[in-house]
Amino acid sequence: MNLWNHYVNNNFIPEIFCDASLDNAILLDKRIVKLGREISEKPKSLVLYGSTGRGKTYFSYCLFREFLNKYNYSVKFCRSKDLDDELQDAFRSSTPTSYVIKKYQEPKYLFIDDLGLEKDTDKVERDYYDILDYRWSNMMCTILSTNLTKKQLEKKFGKRINSRLKSFLWLEFTGKDLRSAV
């Protein structure tokens, strides 16, 4: 059994994304699918941005599947809100937040979905900075999806994070809401 099937069978993948793959991505723009194939062969950091329902999360899961099947356990996927909750829980308990931060710094390939849903605090900004700066400094592939624009991301996370994101490939998802087609 491949890793994707392991993740699906253990409910790590939401049901609506269980069949996500670049081969099944018929609702996505063909250029995005082609770029996805190129990135799965030669990974690079990405910011997937655009309005809600445009296919960013679906595309992220397509890439995650490709990466899992190629690069095995060195791949991690999380929702930004879950990462934020994990950091907040660690802060409130006896678990050092540095443990949580390290958990997200270490994977060779990291996917963070829905960046921008976190609480707006200096602590969140610092924690995300620690994760993203480490990954950027060590040239580790990070794929982010967000409904925010470049300006909104800078306002939320500050210039230090935004400066690092400038080196990422920014891919805008436009068009109609694809959820109405599901």
PDB file of C-alpha atoms in Angstrom:
ATOM      1  CA  MET A   1       0.000   0.000   0.000  1.00  0.00           C
ATOM      2  CA  ASN A   2       1.326   3.448  -0.857  1.00  0.00           C
ATOM      3  CA  LEU A   3       1.461   6.309   1.649  1.00  0.00           C
ATOM      4  CA  TRP A   4      -1.493   8.162   0.142  1.00  0.00           C
ATOM      5  CA  ASN A   5      -3.727   5.133   0.691  1.00  0.00           C
ATOM      6  CA  HIS A   6      -2.397   4.838   4.239  1.00  0.00           C
ATOM      7  CA  TYR A   7      -3.352   8.473   4.887  1.00  0.00           C
ATOM      8  CA  VAL A   8      -6.803   7.969   3.318  1.00  0.00           C
ATOM      9  CA  ASN A   9      -7.455   4.729   5.232  1.00  0.00           C
ATOM     10  CA  ASN A  10      -6.501   6.350   8.530  1.00  0.00           C
ATOM     11  CA  ASN A  11      -8.722   9.405   7.975  1.00  0.00           C
ATOM     12  CA  PHE A  12      -5.834  11.858   7.644  1.00  0.00           C
ATOM     13  CA  ILE A  13      -7.284  13.117   4.357  1.00  0.00           C
ATOM     14  CA  PRO A  14     -10.747  14.755   4.369  1.00  0.00           C
ATOM     15  CA  GLU A  15     -13.182  12.612   2.390  1.00  0.00           C
ATOM     16  CA  ILE A  16     -13.790  15.201  -0.318  1.00  0.00           C
ATOM     17  CA  PHE A  17     -10.049  15.147  -1.184  1.00  0.00           C
ATOM     18  CA  CYS A  18      -9.498  11.346  -1.095  1.00  0.00           C
ATOM     19  CA  ASP A  19      -9.488  11.134  -4.888  1.00  0.00           C
ATOM     20  CA  ALA A  20      -7.397  14.279  -5.399  1.00  0.00           C
ATOM     21  CA  SER A  21      -4.678  13.741  -7.968  1.00  0.00           C
ATOM     22  CA  LEU A  22      -3.216  15.617 -10.881  1.00  0.00           C
ATOM     23  CA  ASP A  23      -4.761  12.938 -13.140  1.00  0.00           C
ATOM     24  CA  ASN A  24      -8.255  13.683 -11.734  1.00  0.00           C
ATOM     25  CA  ALA A  25      -7.926  17.479 -11.630  1.00  0.00           C
ATOM     26  CA  ILE A  26     -10.365  18.083 -14.493  1.00  0.00           C
ATOM     27  CA  LEU A  27     -11.853  21.244 -12.945  1.00  0.00           C
ATOM     28  CA  LEU A  28      -8.470  22.955 -12.602  1.00  0.00           C
ATOM     29  CA  ASP A  29      -6.862  25.025 -15.343  1.00  0.00           C
ATOM     30  CA  LYS A  30      -4.662  22.774 -17.507  1.00  0.00           C
ATOM     31  CA  ARG A  31      -1.709  25.157 -17.014  1.00  0.00           C
ATOM     32  CA  ILE A  32      -1.955  24.711 -13.238  1.00  0.00           C
ATOM     33  CA  VAL A  33      -2.039  20.918 -13.601  1.00  0.00           C
ATOM     34  CA  LYS A  34       1.002  21.054 -15.918  1.00  0.00           C
ATOM     35  CA  LEU A  35       2.849  23.249 -13.412  1.00  0.00           C
ATOM     36  CA  GLY A  36       1.883  20.768 -10.674  1.00  0.00           C
ATOM     37  CA  ARG A  37       3.556  17.942 -12.590  1.00  0.00           C
ATOM     38  CA  GLU A  38       6.692  20.062 -13.049  1.00  0.00           C
ATOM     39  CA  ILE A  39       6.787  20.993  -9.366  1.00  0.00           C
ATOM     40  CA  SER A  40       6.356  17.382  -8.282  1.00  0.00           C
ATOM     41  CA  GLU A  41       9.470  16.555 -10.331  1.00  0.00           C
ATOM     42  CA  LYS A  42      11.476  19.614  -9.295  1.00  0.00           C
ATOM     43  CA  PRO A  43       9.951  20.967  -6.048  1.00  0.00           C
ATOM     44  CA  LYS A  44       9.900  24.682  -5.327  1.00  0.00           C
ATOM     45  CA  SER A  45       8.150  26.810  -2.739  1.00  0.00           C
ATOM     46  CA  LEU A  46       4.744  28.154  -3.720  1.00  0.00           C
ATOM     47  CA  VAL A  47       2.060  30.524  -2.530  1.00  0.00           C
ATOM     48  CA  LEU A  48      -1.321  29.509  -3.936  1.00  0.00           C
ATOM     49  CA  TYR A  49      -3.665  32.458  -3.586  1.00  0.00           C
ATOM     50  CA  GLY A  50      -7.096  33.571  -4.711  1.00  0.00           C
ATOM     51  CA  SER A  51     -10.702  33.781  -3.613  1.00  0.00           C
ATOM     52  CA  THR A  52     -12.415  30.936  -1.793  1.00  0.00           C
ATOM     53  CA  GLY A  53     -13.472  27.896  -3.776  1.00  0.00           C
ATOM     54  CA  ARG A  54     -11.004  28.302  -6.629  1.00  0.00           C
ATOM     55  CA  GLY A  55      -9.189  24.968  -6.139  1.00  0.00           C
ATOM     56  CA  LYS A  56      -6.188  25.925  -3.999  1.00  0.00           C
ATOM     57  CA  THR A  57      -6.770  23.258  -1.341  1.00  0.00           C
ATOM     58  CA  TYR A  58      -7.632  20.623  -3.934  1.00  0.00           C
ATOM     59  CA  PHE A  59      -4.445  21.432  -5.852  1.00  0.00           C
ATOM     60  CA  SER A  60      -2.485  21.301  -2.575  1.00  0.00           C
ATOM     61  CA  TYR A  61      -3.807  17.797  -1.930  1.00  0.00           C
ATOM     62  CA  CYS A  62      -2.959  16.791  -5.516  1.00  0.00           C
ATOM     63  CA  LEU A  63       0.624  17.939  -4.957  1.00  0.00           C
ATOM     64  CA  PHE A  64       0.708  16.384  -1.489  1.00  0.00           C
ATOM     65  CA  ARG A  65      -0.288  13.043  -3.026  1.00  0.00           C
ATOM     66  CA  GLU A  66       2.451  13.337  -5.661  1.00  0.00           C
ATOM     67  CA  PHE A  67       5.029  14.286  -3.025  1.00  0.00           C
ATOM     68  CA  LEU A  68       3.988  11.472  -0.662  1.00  0.00           C
ATOM     69  CA  ASN A  69       4.334   8.906  -3.413  1.00  0.00           C
ATOM     70  CA  LYS A  70       7.746  10.276  -4.470  1.00  0.00           C
ATOM     71  CA  TYR A  71       9.336  11.476  -1.254  1.00  0.00           C
ATOM     72  CA  ASN A  72       7.622   9.307   1.395  1.00  0.00           C
ATOM     73  CA  TYR A  73       7.653  10.403   5.008  1.00  0.00           C
ATOM     74  CA  SER A  74       9.532  13.675   4.526  1.00  0.00           C
ATOM     75  CA  VAL A  75       6.208  15.374   3.628  1.00  0.00           C
ATOM     76  CA  LYS A  76       3.785  17.083   6.042  1.00  0.00           C
ATOM     77  CA  PHE A  77       0.366  18.656   5.401  1.00  0.00           C
ATOM     78  CA  CYS A  78      -1.517  20.802   7.888  1.00  0.00           C
ATOM     79  CA  ARG A  79      -4.244  23.358   8.009  1.00  0.00           C
ATOM     80  CA  SER A  80      -3.028  26.692   9.305  1.00  0.00           C
ATOM     81  CA  LYS A  81      -5.770  26.752  11.922  1.00  0.00           C
ATOM     82  CA  ASP A  82      -4.639  23.354  13.254  1.00  0.00           C
ATOM     83  CA  LEU A  83      -1.026  24.546  13.430  1.00  0.00           C
ATOM     84  CA  ASP A  84      -2.198  27.654  15.283  1.00  0.00           C
ATOM     85  CA  ASP A  85      -4.255  25.513  17.704  1.00  0.00           C
ATOM     86  CA  GLU A  86      -1.255  23.248  18.297  1.00  0.00           C
ATOM     87  CA  LEU A  87       0.973  26.247  19.055  1.00  0.00           C
ATOM     88  CA  GLN A  88      -1.655  27.757  21.374  1.00  0.00           C
ATOM     89  CA  ASP A  89      -2.151  24.433  23.201  1.00  0.00           C
ATOM     90  CA  ALA A  90       1.607  24.084  23.697  1.00  0.00           C
ATOM     91  CA  PHE A  91       1.807  27.647  25.007  1.00  0.00           C
ATOM     92  CA  ARG A  92      -0.948  26.920  27.561  1.00  0.00           C
ATOM     93  CA  SER A  93       0.512  23.565  28.648  1.00  0.00           C
ATOM     94  CA  SER A  94       3.922  22.387  29.730  1.00  0.00           C
ATOM     95  CA  THR A  95       4.934  21.500  26.157  1.00  0.00           C
ATOM     96  CA  PRO A  96       7.533  23.948  24.842  1.00  0.00           C
ATOM     97  CA  THR A  97       6.299  25.732  21.710  1.00  0.00           C
ATOM     98  CA  SER A  98       9.787  25.161  20.316  1.00  0.00           C
ATOM     99  CA  TYR A  99       8.879  21.464  20.046  1.00  0.00           C
ATOM    100  CA  VAL A 100       5.870  22.294  17.860  1.00  0.00           C
ATOM    101  CA  ILE A 101       7.869  24.799  15.797  1.00  0.00           C
ATOM    102  CA  LYS A 102      10.617  22.226  15.197  1.00  0.00           C
ATOM    103  CA  LYS A 103       7.996  19.671  14.086  1.00  0.00           C
ATOM    104  CA  TYR A 104       7.072  22.034  11.232  1.00  0.00           C
ATOM    105  CA  GLN A 105      10.610  23.177  10.473  1.00  0.00           C
ATOM    106  CA  GLU A 106      11.961  19.670   9.893  1.00  0.00           C
ATOM    107  CA  PRO A 107       9.972  18.047   7.047  1.00  0.00           C
ATOM    108  CA  LYS A 108      11.676  18.418   3.718  1.00  0.00           C
ATOM    109  CA  TYR A 109       8.310  19.328   2.160  1.00  0.00           C
ATOM    110  CA  LEU A 110       5.658  21.241   4.124  1.00  0.00           C
ATOM    111  CA  PHE A 111       2.140  22.164   3.027  1.00  0.00           C
ATOM    112  CA  ILE A 112       0.185  24.749   5.043  1.00  0.00           C
ATOM    113  CA  ASP A 113      -3.405  25.194   3.920  1.00  0.00           C
ATOM    114  CA  ASP A 114      -5.489  28.330   4.512  1.00  0.00           C
ATOM    115  CA  LEU A 115      -2.700  30.579   5.757  1.00  0.00           C
ATOM    116  CA  GLY A 116      -4.327  33.639   7.276  1.00  0.00           C
ATOM    117  CA  LEU A 117      -6.914  31.979   9.533  1.00  0.00           C
ATOM    118  CA  GLU A 118      -4.616  32.191  12.565  1.00  0.00           C
ATOM    119  CA  LYS A 119      -5.185  34.461  15.517  1.00  0.00           C
ATOM    120  CA  ASP A 120      -3.682  37.923  15.052  1.00  0.00           C
ATOM    121  CA  THR A 121      -1.052  38.097  17.801  1.00  0.00           C
ATOM    122  CA  ASP A 122       2.637  38.950  18.014  1.00  0.00           C
ATOM    123  CA  LYS A 123       3.251  35.412  19.301  1.00  0.00           C
ATOM    124  CA  VAL A 124       1.621  33.839  16.238  1.00  0.00           C
ATOM    125  CA  GLU A 125       3.646  36.110  13.964  1.00  0.00           C
ATOM    126  CA  ARG A 126       6.876  35.125  15.774  1.00  0.00           C
ATOM    127  CA  ASP A 127       6.063  31.401  15.669  1.00  0.00           C
ATOM    128  CA  TYR A 128       5.225  31.473  11.965  1.00  0.00           C
ATOM    129  CA  TYR A 129       8.343  33.540  11.348  1.00  0.00           C
ATOM    130  CA  ASP A 130      10.445  30.911  13.144  1.00  0.00           C
ATOM    131  CA  ILE A 131       8.970  28.158  10.969  1.00  0.00           C
ATOM    132  CA  LEU A 132       9.080  29.994   7.648  1.00  0.00           C
ATOM    133  CA  ASP A 133      12.464  31.641   8.198  1.00  0.00           C
ATOM    134  CA  TYR A 134      14.079  28.307   9.078  1.00  0.00           C
ATOM    135  CA  ARG A 135      12.577  26.665   6.016  1.00  0.00           C
ATOM    136  CA  TRP A 136      13.490  29.593   3.742  1.00  0.00           C
ATOM    137  CA  SER A 137      17.060  29.796   5.118  1.00  0.00           C
ATOM    138  CA  ASN A 138      17.538  26.066   4.527  1.00  0.00           C
ATOM    139  CA  MET A 139      15.922  26.176   1.067  1.00  0.00           C
ATOM    140  CA  MET A 140      13.199  23.705   2.069  1.00  0.00           C
ATOM    141  CA  CYS A 141      10.106  23.407  -0.101  1.00  0.00           C
ATOM    142  CA  THR A 142       7.061  25.053   1.485  1.00  0.00           C
ATOM    143  CA  ILE A 143       3.675  25.215  -0.200  1.00  0.00           C
ATOM    144  CA  LEU A 144       1.171  27.651   1.241  1.00  0.00           C
ATOM    145  CA  SER A 145      -2.417  28.303   0.250  1.00  0.00           C
ATOM    146  CA  THR A 146      -4.295  31.438   1.242  1.00  0.00           C
ATOM    147  CA  ASN A 147      -7.326  33.549   0.436  1.00  0.00           C
ATOM    148  CA  LEU A 148      -5.287  36.656   1.245  1.00  0.00           C
ATOM    149  CA  THR A 149      -3.539  38.974  -1.192  1.00  0.00           C
ATOM    150  CA  LYS A 150       0.154  39.881  -0.905  1.00  0.00           C
ATOM    151  CA  LYS A 151      -0.754  43.113   0.890  1.00  0.00           C
ATOM    152  CA  GLN A 152      -3.105  41.343   3.303  1.00  0.00           C
ATOM    153  CA  LEU A 153      -0.422  38.735   4.105  1.00  0.00           C
ATOM    154  CA  GLU A 154       2.109  41.484   4.820  1.00  0.00           C
ATOM    155  CA  LYS A 155      -0.355  43.270   7.087  1.00  0.00           C
ATOM    156  CA  LYS A 156      -1.141  40.047   8.961  1.00  0.00           C
ATOM    157  CA  PHE A 157       2.381  38.601   9.274  1.00  0.00           C
ATOM    158  CA  GLY A 158       4.664  41.583   8.868  1.00  0.00           C
ATOM    159  CA  LYS A 159       7.461  42.527   6.524  1.00  0.00           C
ATOM    160  CA  ARG A 160       9.916  39.863   7.705  1.00  0.00           C
ATOM    161  CA  ILE A 161       7.694  36.964   6.639  1.00  0.00           C
ATOM    162  CA  ASN A 162       6.491  38.768   3.533  1.00  0.00           C
ATOM    163  CA  SER A 163      10.082  39.393   2.443  1.00  0.00           C
ATOM    164  CA  ARG A 164      10.789  35.647   2.527  1.00  0.00           C
ATOM    165  CA  LEU A 165       7.593  34.871   0.624  1.00  0.00           C
ATOM    166  CA  LYS A 166       8.811  37.066  -2.250  1.00  0.00           C
ATOM    167  CA  SER A 167      11.184  34.266  -3.264  1.00  0.00           C
ATOM    168  CA  PHE A 168       8.275  31.809  -3.568  1.00  0.00           C
ATOM    169  CA  LEU A 169       6.465  31.237  -6.843  1.00  0.00           C
ATOM    170  CA  TRP A 170       3.056  32.934  -6.521  1.00  0.00           C
ATOM    171  CA  LEU A 171       0.259  31.148  -8.342  1.00  0.00           C
ATOM    172  CA  GLU A 172      -3.112  32.900  -8.536  1.00  0.00           C
ATOM    173  CA  PHE A 173      -6.295  30.821  -8.691  1.00  0.00           C
ATOM    174  CA  THR A 174      -9.053  32.697 -10.513  1.00  0.00           C
ATOM    175  CA  GLY A 175     -12.343  31.862 -12.155  1.00  0.00           C
ATOM    176  CA  LYS A 176     -15.613  30.619 -10.762  1.00  0.00           C
ATOM    177  CA  ASP A 177     -16.228  28.916  -7.432  1.00  0.00           C
ATOM    178  CA  LEU A 178     -15.486  25.245  -8.132  1.00  0.00           C
ATOM    179  CA  ARG A 179     -17.424  24.033  -5.103  1.00  0.00           C
ATOM    180  CA  SER A 180     -20.647  24.625  -7.010  1.00  0.00           C
ATOM    181  CA  ALA A 181     -19.425  22.061  -9.563  1.00  0.00           C
ATOM    182  CA  VAL A 182     -18.834  19.314  -6.937  1.00  0.00           C
TER     183      VAL A 182
END
